[in-house]
Short mmCIF file of C-alpha atoms in Angstrom, two decimals:
data_model
loop_
_atom_site.label_atom_id
_atom_site.label_comp_id
_atom_site.label_asym_id
_atom_site.label_seq_id
_atom_site.Cartn_x
_atom_site.Cartn_y
_atom_site.Cartn_z
CA MET A 1 -0.01 0.00 -0.09
CA PHE A 2 1.21 3.46 -0.64
CA CYS A 3 1.89 6.06 1.77
CA GLU A 4 3.35 3.85 4.26
CA LYS A 5 6.67 5.59 4.69
CA ALA A 6 4.78 8.77 5.20
CA MET A 7 2.76 7.19 7.86
CA GLU A 8 5.71 6.04 9.40
CA LEU A 9 7.22 9.28 9.68
CA VAL A 10 4.04 10.81 11.04
CA ARG A 11 3.75 8.12 13.49
CA GLU A 12 7.20 8.41 14.78
CA LEU A 13 6.58 12.11 15.40
CA HIS A 14 3.29 11.42 16.95
CA ARG A 15 4.81 8.96 19.53
CA ALA A 16 7.51 11.41 20.46
CA PRO A 17 6.49 13.49 23.71
CA GLU A 18 6.10 16.97 23.49
CA GLY A 19 9.34 19.10 23.65
CA GLN A 20 11.34 16.18 22.14
CA LEU A 21 12.78 16.23 18.71
CA PRO A 22 13.76 12.99 17.10
CA ALA A 23 16.54 12.92 14.45
CA PHE A 24 15.52 14.06 10.96
CA ASN A 25 14.23 11.01 9.43
CA ASP A 26 15.79 10.45 6.03
CA GLY A 27 12.94 8.43 4.92
CA LEU A 28 11.44 11.73 3.68
CA ARG A 29 13.50 11.20 0.51
CA GLN A 30 11.73 7.71 -0.09
CA VAL A 31 8.43 9.42 0.37
CA LEU A 32 9.40 12.15 -2.29
CA GLU A 33 10.60 9.18 -4.37
CA GLU A 34 7.40 7.49 -4.29
CA MET A 35 5.50 10.53 -5.04
CA LYS A 36 7.50 11.26 -8.17
CA ALA A 37 6.93 7.70 -9.52
CA LEU A 38 3.14 7.90 -8.72
CA TYR A 39 3.17 11.32 -10.46
CA GLU A 40 4.97 10.15 -13.56
CA GLN A 41 2.74 6.89 -13.69
CA ASN A 42 -0.44 9.15 -13.68
CA GLN A 43 1.00 11.48 -16.28
CA SER A 44 1.23 8.50 -18.94
CA ASP A 45 -2.13 7.11 -18.04
CA VAL A 46 -3.76 10.42 -18.34
CA ASN A 47 -2.27 10.72 -21.77
CA GLU A 48 -3.18 7.21 -22.60
CA ALA A 49 -6.77 7.83 -21.33
CA LYS A 50 -7.20 10.88 -23.33
CA SER A 51 -5.80 9.88 -26.54
CA GLY A 52 -6.52 6.16 -26.44
CA GLY A 53 -10.09 6.73 -24.97
CA ARG A 54 -9.23 4.27 -21.95
CA GLY A 55 -11.77 5.41 -19.53
CA ASP A 56 -11.17 2.28 -17.43
CA LEU A 57 -7.88 3.77 -16.24
CA ILE A 58 -9.60 6.52 -14.31
CA PRO A 59 -9.97 4.76 -11.07
CA THR A 60 -6.22 3.97 -11.12
CA ILE A 61 -5.53 7.47 -11.88
CA LYS A 62 -7.70 8.57 -8.97
CA PHE A 63 -6.14 6.09 -6.69
CA ARG A 64 -2.73 7.33 -7.38
CA HIS A 65 -3.95 11.03 -7.07
CA CYS A 66 -5.34 10.12 -3.52
CA SER A 67 -1.90 8.78 -2.51
CA LEU A 68 -0.19 11.73 -3.82
CA LEU A 69 -2.41 13.97 -1.96
CA ARG A 70 -2.04 11.68 1.26
CA ASN A 71 1.83 11.73 0.97
CA ARG A 72 1.73 15.44 0.62
CA ARG A 73 -0.31 15.92 3.63
CA CYS A 74 1.93 13.60 5.60
CA THR A 75 5.02 15.31 4.60
CA VAL A 76 3.89 18.76 5.20
CA ALA A 77 2.50 17.92 8.64
CA TYR A 78 5.71 16.15 9.52
CA LEU A 79 7.66 19.22 8.74
CA TYR A 80 5.41 21.67 10.23
CA ASP A 81 5.31 19.64 13.57
CA ARG A 82 9.09 19.71 13.74
CA LEU A 83 9.34 23.45 13.08
CA LEU A 84 6.91 23.89 16.19
CA ARG A 85 9.16 21.68 18.15
CA ILE A 86 12.32 23.52 16.99
CA ARG A 87 10.61 26.89 17.89
CA ALA A 88 9.84 25.65 21.54
CA LEU A 89 13.55 24.87 21.74
CA ARG A 90 14.45 28.65 21.47
CA TRP A 91 12.16 29.29 24.53
CA GLU A 92 13.39 26.27 26.52
CA TYR A 93 16.91 26.25 25.87
CA GLY A 94 17.92 29.73 24.84
CA SER A 95 19.81 30.57 21.68
CA VAL A 96 22.42 28.14 21.95
CA LEU A 97 21.26 24.72 21.21
CA PRO A 98 23.30 21.38 22.79
CA ASN A 99 24.98 19.74 20.07
CA ALA A 100 23.16 16.58 20.46
CA LEU A 101 19.81 18.50 19.50
CA ARG A 102 21.62 20.23 16.63
CA PHE A 103 22.55 16.94 15.27
CA HIS A 104 18.93 15.94 15.17
CA MET A 105 17.91 19.00 12.82
CA SER A 106 18.33 18.94 9.11
CA ALA A 107 20.43 21.99 7.52
CA GLU A 108 17.15 23.82 6.56
CA GLU A 109 15.80 23.44 9.79
CA MET A 110 18.94 24.89 11.24
CA GLU A 111 18.84 27.80 9.04
CA TRP A 112 14.95 28.36 10.05
CA PHE A 113 16.09 28.46 13.76
CA ASN A 114 18.45 30.96 12.92
CA HIS A 115 16.05 33.08 11.25
CA TYR A 116 13.46 32.60 14.12
CA LYS A 117 16.10 33.54 16.72
CA LYS A 118 17.03 36.81 14.94
CA SER A 119 13.28 37.86 14.60
CA LEU A 120 12.74 37.23 18.05
CA ALA A 121 15.98 39.25 19.13
CA THR A 122 14.88 42.04 16.84
CA TYR A 123 11.51 41.99 18.39
CA MET A 124 12.66 42.01 21.74
CA ARG A 125 15.14 44.99 21.16
CA SER A 126 12.19 46.91 20.06
CA LEU A 127 10.44 46.90 23.30
CA GLY A 128 11.07 48.65 26.40
CA GLY A 129 12.60 51.88 25.09
CA ASP A 130 16.29 51.72 24.36
CA GLU A 131 17.16 48.69 26.56
CA GLY A 132 15.00 46.22 24.96
CA LEU A 133 13.25 43.59 26.86
CA ASP A 134 13.94 39.95 27.38
CA ILE A 135 10.67 38.10 27.15
CA THR A 136 12.12 34.83 27.53
CA GLN A 137 12.83 35.43 31.13
CA ASP A 138 10.48 35.48 33.98
CA MET A 139 8.31 32.93 32.59
CA LYS A 140 6.72 32.09 35.99
CA PRO A 141 5.68 35.34 37.79
CA PRO A 142 8.56 36.43 39.92
CA LYS A 143 7.94 37.01 43.61
CA SER A 144 11.30 38.33 44.88
CA LEU A 145 14.53 39.70 43.71
CA TYR A 146 16.60 37.04 45.07
CA ILE A 147 15.99 33.43 45.47
CA GLU A 148 17.23 30.21 47.34
CA VAL A 149 18.87 27.65 44.93
CA ARG A 150 20.40 24.35 45.37
CA CYS A 151 22.98 23.10 43.06
CA LEU A 152 22.15 19.80 41.40
CA LYS A 153 25.57 19.19 39.67
CA ASP A 154 28.96 20.62 39.62
CA TYR A 155 29.13 23.51 37.35
CA GLY A 156 32.12 25.55 38.51
CA GLU A 157 32.66 29.30 39.08
CA PHE A 158 29.61 31.53 38.56
CA GLU A 159 30.21 35.28 38.56
CA VAL A 160 27.44 37.30 39.96
CA ASP A 161 26.75 41.21 39.15
CA ASP A 162 28.94 42.82 41.70
CA GLY A 163 32.14 41.09 40.52
CA THR A 164 32.21 38.28 43.28
CA SER A 165 32.05 34.88 42.05
CA VAL A 166 30.36 31.70 43.63
CA LEU A 167 31.32 28.11 43.37
CA LEU A 168 28.53 25.92 42.11
CA LYS A 169 29.32 22.67 43.70
CA LYS A 170 26.84 19.75 44.01
CA ASN A 171 24.43 20.05 46.79
CA SER A 172 25.70 23.50 47.78
CA GLN A 173 22.94 26.20 48.50
CA HIS A 174 23.13 29.67 47.34
CA PHE A 175 21.05 32.93 47.69
CA LEU A 176 21.26 34.58 44.26
CA PRO A 177 19.58 37.15 42.02
CA ARG A 178 16.74 35.50 40.19
CA TRP A 179 17.50 36.82 36.69
CA LYS A 180 20.95 35.18 36.84
CA CYS A 181 19.86 31.95 38.12
CA GLU A 182 16.80 31.28 35.64
CA GLN A 183 18.64 29.96 32.62
CA LEU A 184 20.80 27.41 34.96
CA ILE A 185 17.56 26.39 36.68
CA ARG A 186 15.79 25.74 33.43
CA GLN A 187 18.80 23.90 32.29
CA GLY A 188 18.49 21.48 35.35
CA ILE A 189 22.04 22.78 36.92
CA LEU A 190 20.25 24.66 39.75
CA GLU A 191 17.17 23.97 41.74
CA HIS A 192 14.86 26.63 42.97
CA VAL A 193 14.16 26.07 46.74
CA LEU A 194 11.00 27.29 47.95
CA SER A 195 11.09 28.53 51.55
CA ARG B 1 -25.48 47.36 8.84
CA PHE B 2 -24.52 45.47 5.84
CA ILE B 3 -20.81 46.29 6.25
CA PHE B 4 -21.13 44.78 9.80
CA LEU B 5 -22.60 41.40 8.13
CA PHE B 6 -19.75 41.40 5.58
CA ARG B 7 -17.17 41.78 8.40
CA ASN B 8 -18.63 39.10 10.57
CA ASN B 9 -18.85 36.59 7.47
CA THR B 10 -15.17 37.29 6.57
CA LEU B 11 -14.06 36.59 10.09
CA LYS B 12 -16.12 33.31 10.18
CA LEU B 13 -14.51 32.50 6.97
CA VAL B 14 -10.91 33.17 8.11
CA PHE B 15 -11.72 31.11 11.26
CA LEU B 16 -12.93 28.28 9.13
CA LEU B 17 -10.03 28.39 7.12
CA PHE B 18 -7.52 28.58 9.75
CA TYR B 19 -9.55 25.60 11.68
CA LYS B 20 -9.25 23.62 8.42
CA TRP B 21 -5.53 24.32 7.97
CA ARG B 22 -4.93 23.22 11.49
CA HIS B 23 -6.75 20.11 11.13
CA TYR B 24 -4.96 19.26 7.98
CA LEU B 25 -1.72 19.57 9.73
CA ARG B 26 -2.58 17.95 12.82
CA LEU B 27 -0.84 14.60 13.39
CA SER B 28 -3.38 12.83 15.31
CA SER B 29 -6.07 13.91 12.53
CA ILE B 30 -3.72 12.21 10.10
CA VAL B 31 -3.45 9.01 12.22
CA GLY B 32 -7.03 8.83 12.58
CA LYS B 33 -7.46 8.79 8.86
CA ASP B 34 -5.35 5.69 8.43
CA LEU B 35 -7.72 3.31 9.95
CA VAL B 36 -9.11 0.68 7.78
CA LEU B 37 -12.72 0.55 6.48
CA SER B 38 -13.96 -2.69 4.75
CA HIS B 39 -16.22 -2.26 1.90
CA THR B 40 -17.77 -3.50 -1.29
CA GLY B 41 -15.84 -2.76 -4.45
CA LYS B 42 -18.55 -2.17 -7.08
CA GLN B 43 -18.29 -0.68 -10.54
CA GLU B 44 -21.03 -0.07 -12.98
CA THR B 45 -18.86 -0.50 -16.05
CA CYS B 46 -17.56 -3.87 -16.76
CA CYS B 47 -13.80 -3.03 -16.50
CA PRO B 48 -11.36 -4.59 -14.04
CA TYR B 49 -10.26 -1.82 -11.74
CA LEU B 50 -7.15 -0.53 -10.85
CA ILE B 51 -5.20 -2.16 -13.53
CA GLY B 52 -1.43 -2.34 -13.64
CA LEU B 53 -1.04 -1.15 -10.02
CA SER B 54 0.93 -4.12 -9.03
CA PHE B 55 3.86 -3.20 -11.24
CA ILE B 56 4.31 0.36 -9.59
CA PHE B 57 7.53 1.27 -8.20
CA PRO B 58 8.84 0.31 -5.56
CA CYS B 59 7.75 -2.86 -7.29
CA ARG B 60 5.70 -4.19 -4.29
CA PRO B 61 2.85 -6.06 -5.48
CA PHE B 62 -0.12 -4.24 -4.23
CA LEU B 63 -2.90 -5.77 -2.30
CA PHE B 64 -5.52 -6.26 -4.92
CA GLN B 65 -4.54 -7.11 -8.64
CA ASP B 66 -7.40 -6.36 -10.45
CA PRO B 67 -10.15 -7.00 -8.09
CA ILE B 68 -13.28 -8.37 -9.59
CA LYS B 69 -16.39 -6.43 -9.67
CA GLY B 70 -18.55 -6.70 -6.65
CA SER B 71 -15.58 -7.96 -4.39
CA LYS B 72 -15.03 -6.91 -0.73
CA LEU B 73 -12.02 -5.07 0.25
CA GLU B 74 -10.51 -3.26 3.09
CA LEU B 75 -9.21 0.32 2.47
CA PRO B 76 -7.78 3.06 4.56
CA LEU B 77 -10.31 5.60 5.22
CA TRP B 78 -8.34 8.23 3.27
CA LEU B 79 -8.44 6.17 0.21
CA ALA B 80 -11.85 5.13 0.54
CA LYS B 81 -12.82 8.97 0.89
CA GLY B 82 -10.58 9.92 -2.13
CA LEU B 83 -12.30 7.09 -4.37
CA PHE B 84 -15.97 7.79 -3.21
CA ASP B 85 -18.33 9.62 -5.21
CA ASN B 86 -22.11 10.15 -5.15
CA LYS B 87 -22.87 8.04 -8.16
CA ARG B 88 -20.78 5.08 -6.46
CA ARG B 89 -18.94 4.31 -9.61
CA ILE B 90 -15.85 2.77 -8.07
CA LEU B 91 -17.00 1.62 -4.60
CA SER B 92 -19.55 1.77 -2.00
CA VAL B 93 -18.93 1.61 1.65
CA GLU B 94 -20.37 -0.77 4.22
CA LEU B 95 -20.64 0.50 7.87
CA PRO B 96 -18.21 -1.03 10.39
CA LYS B 97 -20.40 -2.83 12.83
CA ILE B 98 -19.85 -0.47 15.65
CA TYR B 99 -21.80 2.12 13.79
CA GLN B 100 -24.58 -0.16 12.71
CA GLU B 101 -28.16 -0.38 14.31
CA GLY B 102 -27.19 -3.22 16.66
CA TRP B 103 -24.46 -1.63 18.55
CA ARG B 104 -26.26 1.88 18.35
CA THR B 105 -28.92 0.37 20.66
CA VAL B 106 -26.13 -0.80 22.98
CA PHE B 107 -24.96 2.67 23.19
CA SER B 108 -28.33 4.08 23.82
CA ALA B 109 -28.96 1.70 26.58
CA ASP B 110 -25.78 2.60 28.51
CA ALA B 111 -22.90 4.25 26.95
CA ASN B 112 -20.73 4.04 29.91
CA VAL B 113 -20.20 0.37 29.71
CA VAL B 114 -18.61 0.00 26.30
CA ASP B 115 -14.78 -0.22 25.84
CA LEU B 116 -14.32 2.39 23.34
CA HIS B 117 -10.65 1.81 23.10
CA LYS B 118 -11.01 -1.75 21.96
CA MET B 119 -13.65 -0.68 19.58
CA GLY B 120 -11.41 1.24 17.32
CA PRO B 121 -9.32 3.97 19.24
CA HIS B 122 -10.81 6.82 17.10
CA PHE B 123 -14.46 6.02 17.64
CA TYR B 124 -15.70 9.73 17.43
CA GLY B 125 -13.25 10.86 14.68
CA PHE B 126 -13.68 7.81 12.41
CA GLY B 127 -17.46 7.79 13.00
CA SER B 128 -17.57 11.63 11.92
CA GLN B 129 -15.59 10.81 8.86
CA LEU B 130 -17.90 7.92 7.95
CA LEU B 131 -20.75 10.39 7.49
CA HIS B 132 -19.19 11.42 4.06
CA PHE B 133 -20.32 8.13 2.37
CA ASP B 134 -23.93 9.14 2.29
CA SER B 135 -25.35 6.27 4.11
CA PRO B 136 -29.06 6.31 4.60
CA GLU B 137 -28.32 5.79 8.34
CA ASN B 138 -26.32 8.96 8.67
CA ALA B 139 -28.78 10.89 10.66
CA ASP B 140 -28.99 8.09 13.15
CA ILE B 141 -25.11 7.56 13.37
CA SER B 142 -24.69 11.20 13.96
CA GLN B 143 -27.30 11.07 16.80
CA SER B 144 -25.63 8.10 18.17
CA LEU B 145 -22.34 9.60 18.19
CA LEU B 146 -23.49 12.79 19.95
CA GLN B 147 -25.67 10.79 22.79
CA THR B 148 -22.78 8.35 23.26
CA PHE B 149 -20.35 11.34 24.02
CA ILE B 150 -22.95 13.17 26.11
CA GLY B 151 -23.50 9.92 28.12
CA ARG B 152 -19.89 9.31 28.80
CA PHE B 153 -18.66 12.80 29.26
CA ARG B 154 -19.82 13.49 32.80
CA ARG B 155 -17.82 10.37 34.33
CA ILE B 156 -14.63 11.53 32.29
CA MET B 157 -14.89 15.01 33.55
CA ASP B 158 -15.32 13.95 37.18
CA SER B 159 -12.69 11.28 37.23
CA SER B 160 -10.08 13.70 35.71
CA GLN B 161 -10.82 16.33 38.17
CA ASN B 162 -10.67 13.90 41.31
CA ALA B 163 -7.70 11.76 40.30
CA TYR B 164 -4.73 13.50 41.83
CA ASN B 165 -1.16 11.98 41.87
CA GLU B 166 -2.42 8.59 41.26
CA ASP B 167 -2.37 5.90 38.66
CA THR B 168 -5.05 6.62 36.09
CA SER B 169 -4.60 3.68 33.86
CA ALA B 170 -7.75 2.13 35.02
CA LEU B 171 -9.77 5.19 34.36
CA VAL B 172 -8.61 5.79 30.76
CA ALA B 173 -8.47 2.03 29.72
CA ARG B 174 -11.92 2.07 27.88
CA LEU B 175 -11.71 5.57 26.48
CA ASP B 176 -11.11 6.44 22.83
CA GLU B 177 -8.38 8.92 21.85
CA MET B 178 -10.56 11.85 21.92
CA GLU B 179 -11.88 11.15 25.35
CA ARG B 180 -8.30 10.61 26.59
CA GLY B 181 -7.14 13.85 25.44
CA LEU B 182 -10.09 15.38 27.23
CA PHE B 183 -9.02 13.36 30.29
CA GLN B 184 -5.54 14.72 29.93
CA THR B 185 -6.80 18.24 29.53
CA GLY B 186 -8.70 17.91 32.90
CA GLN B 187 -5.70 16.27 34.56
CA LYS B 188 -3.50 19.25 33.59
CA GLY B 189 -5.97 21.73 34.88
CA LEU B 190 -6.21 19.86 38.12
CA ASN B 191 -2.43 19.68 38.61
CA ASP B 192 -1.90 23.26 37.57
CA PHE B 193 -4.51 24.34 40.19
CA GLN B 194 -2.90 22.06 42.99
CA GLY B 195 0.58 23.43 41.93
CA TRP B 196 -0.73 27.04 42.30
CA GLU B 197 -2.24 26.38 45.83
CA LYS B 198 0.94 24.90 46.94
CA GLY B 199 2.71 28.12 45.99
CA GLN B 200 4.65 26.41 43.06
CA ALA B 201 3.21 28.93 40.26
CA SER B 202 6.28 31.09 40.83
CA GLN B 203 8.88 28.45 41.31
CA ILE B 204 11.15 28.19 38.25
CA THR B 205 11.47 24.62 37.23
CA ALA B 206 13.63 22.72 34.80
CA SER B 207 12.25 22.84 31.39
CA SER B 208 10.31 19.57 30.48
CA LEU B 209 12.80 19.28 27.47
CA VAL B 210 15.86 19.06 29.65
CA GLN B 211 14.22 16.48 31.66
CA ASN B 212 13.01 14.19 28.68
CA TYR B 213 16.37 14.82 27.15
CA LYS B 214 18.22 13.58 30.21
CA LYS B 215 16.04 10.56 30.47
CA ARG B 216 16.91 9.67 26.90
CA LYS B 217 20.58 10.28 27.48
CA PHE B 218 20.54 7.98 30.29
CA THR B 219 18.87 5.15 28.43
CA ASP B 220 21.18 5.73 25.59
CA MET B 221 24.21 5.28 27.87
CA GLU B 222 22.69 2.17 29.16
CA ASP B 223 22.89 0.62 25.57
#
């Protein structure tokens, strides 16, 4: 049956939990090849139907056409869903993605990600007068300027605004400015401790 | 007054197009349409149907080589929908049992007892798509779908709002995919509210991406 490869792609993505980006599936090439073959067969059958008066070919043509439409829908949905996940990466990870994730993206997706980053940065700069506003911060409503954090793994030296630095060793606890820690907490290096 | 009417309709049209587009791209909608429908292949002319398809690249022999007129086949919903037309020149569709009169009576008696997951995990979605095939029973089918949902909804809502921090597998076992989605939404609302009550709404947490990624990395290392 046609469109099986396309369905395989869709199912793989459908199974992946929200936020996860599986490696770019090269099976997409096979789908496109199948589409090309279907299209060419249909072209020749359509010509034969028109010139040779073979109306009996019409169900076959219709069938291939349905498969082409189905393949198209699956491919577009696959690519679009991946883009949505990649967009979410900017908000979750920040502008620099870990290497492992970057290997999961195709070259075009990487390019899209860079364009998106740029658009977002331009927009953020345009807010709040001269300084701009980082809207990827404070994703949860802040209650205080400083927060208590516990270190979940060894990170090393961490510089605070007034020049002093803190050693982030596993299980050490610190009282630090919220805006400095947010990124590290989101990355799982620190833990926000509620008092 | 006419200008207002026009604007209203344009908004409606934009909304409809947007909704249609989102539906077109939603993965769950695509998976739902892959389900198989068995039907009768009928043709009014005497020619064999689907000639030569067995020789198409990539050279996998197709399911049915030249099926005989009147034969019964199982085809995926998307294919059946594409090949169907009002005059039934290529095929006609036989309703799956669960949408027929017998089962409709069972649903009307008590919708809650039925295991909709076993009956085809996309009961409502698939049932709605079936209406495309112009069956004389369409009115009854749509009523049945609606009443079944109404009958089951209350229990789903209540259980999703009351199961906090517990194993919900027994509660969702007999729900179809759409109902499971509803249940999950209810659970999310419950969890968010409980989190807010505990003062966790302002607590910065590791992103779910990070947590999932770490889990995967760990299992990769185990291999």
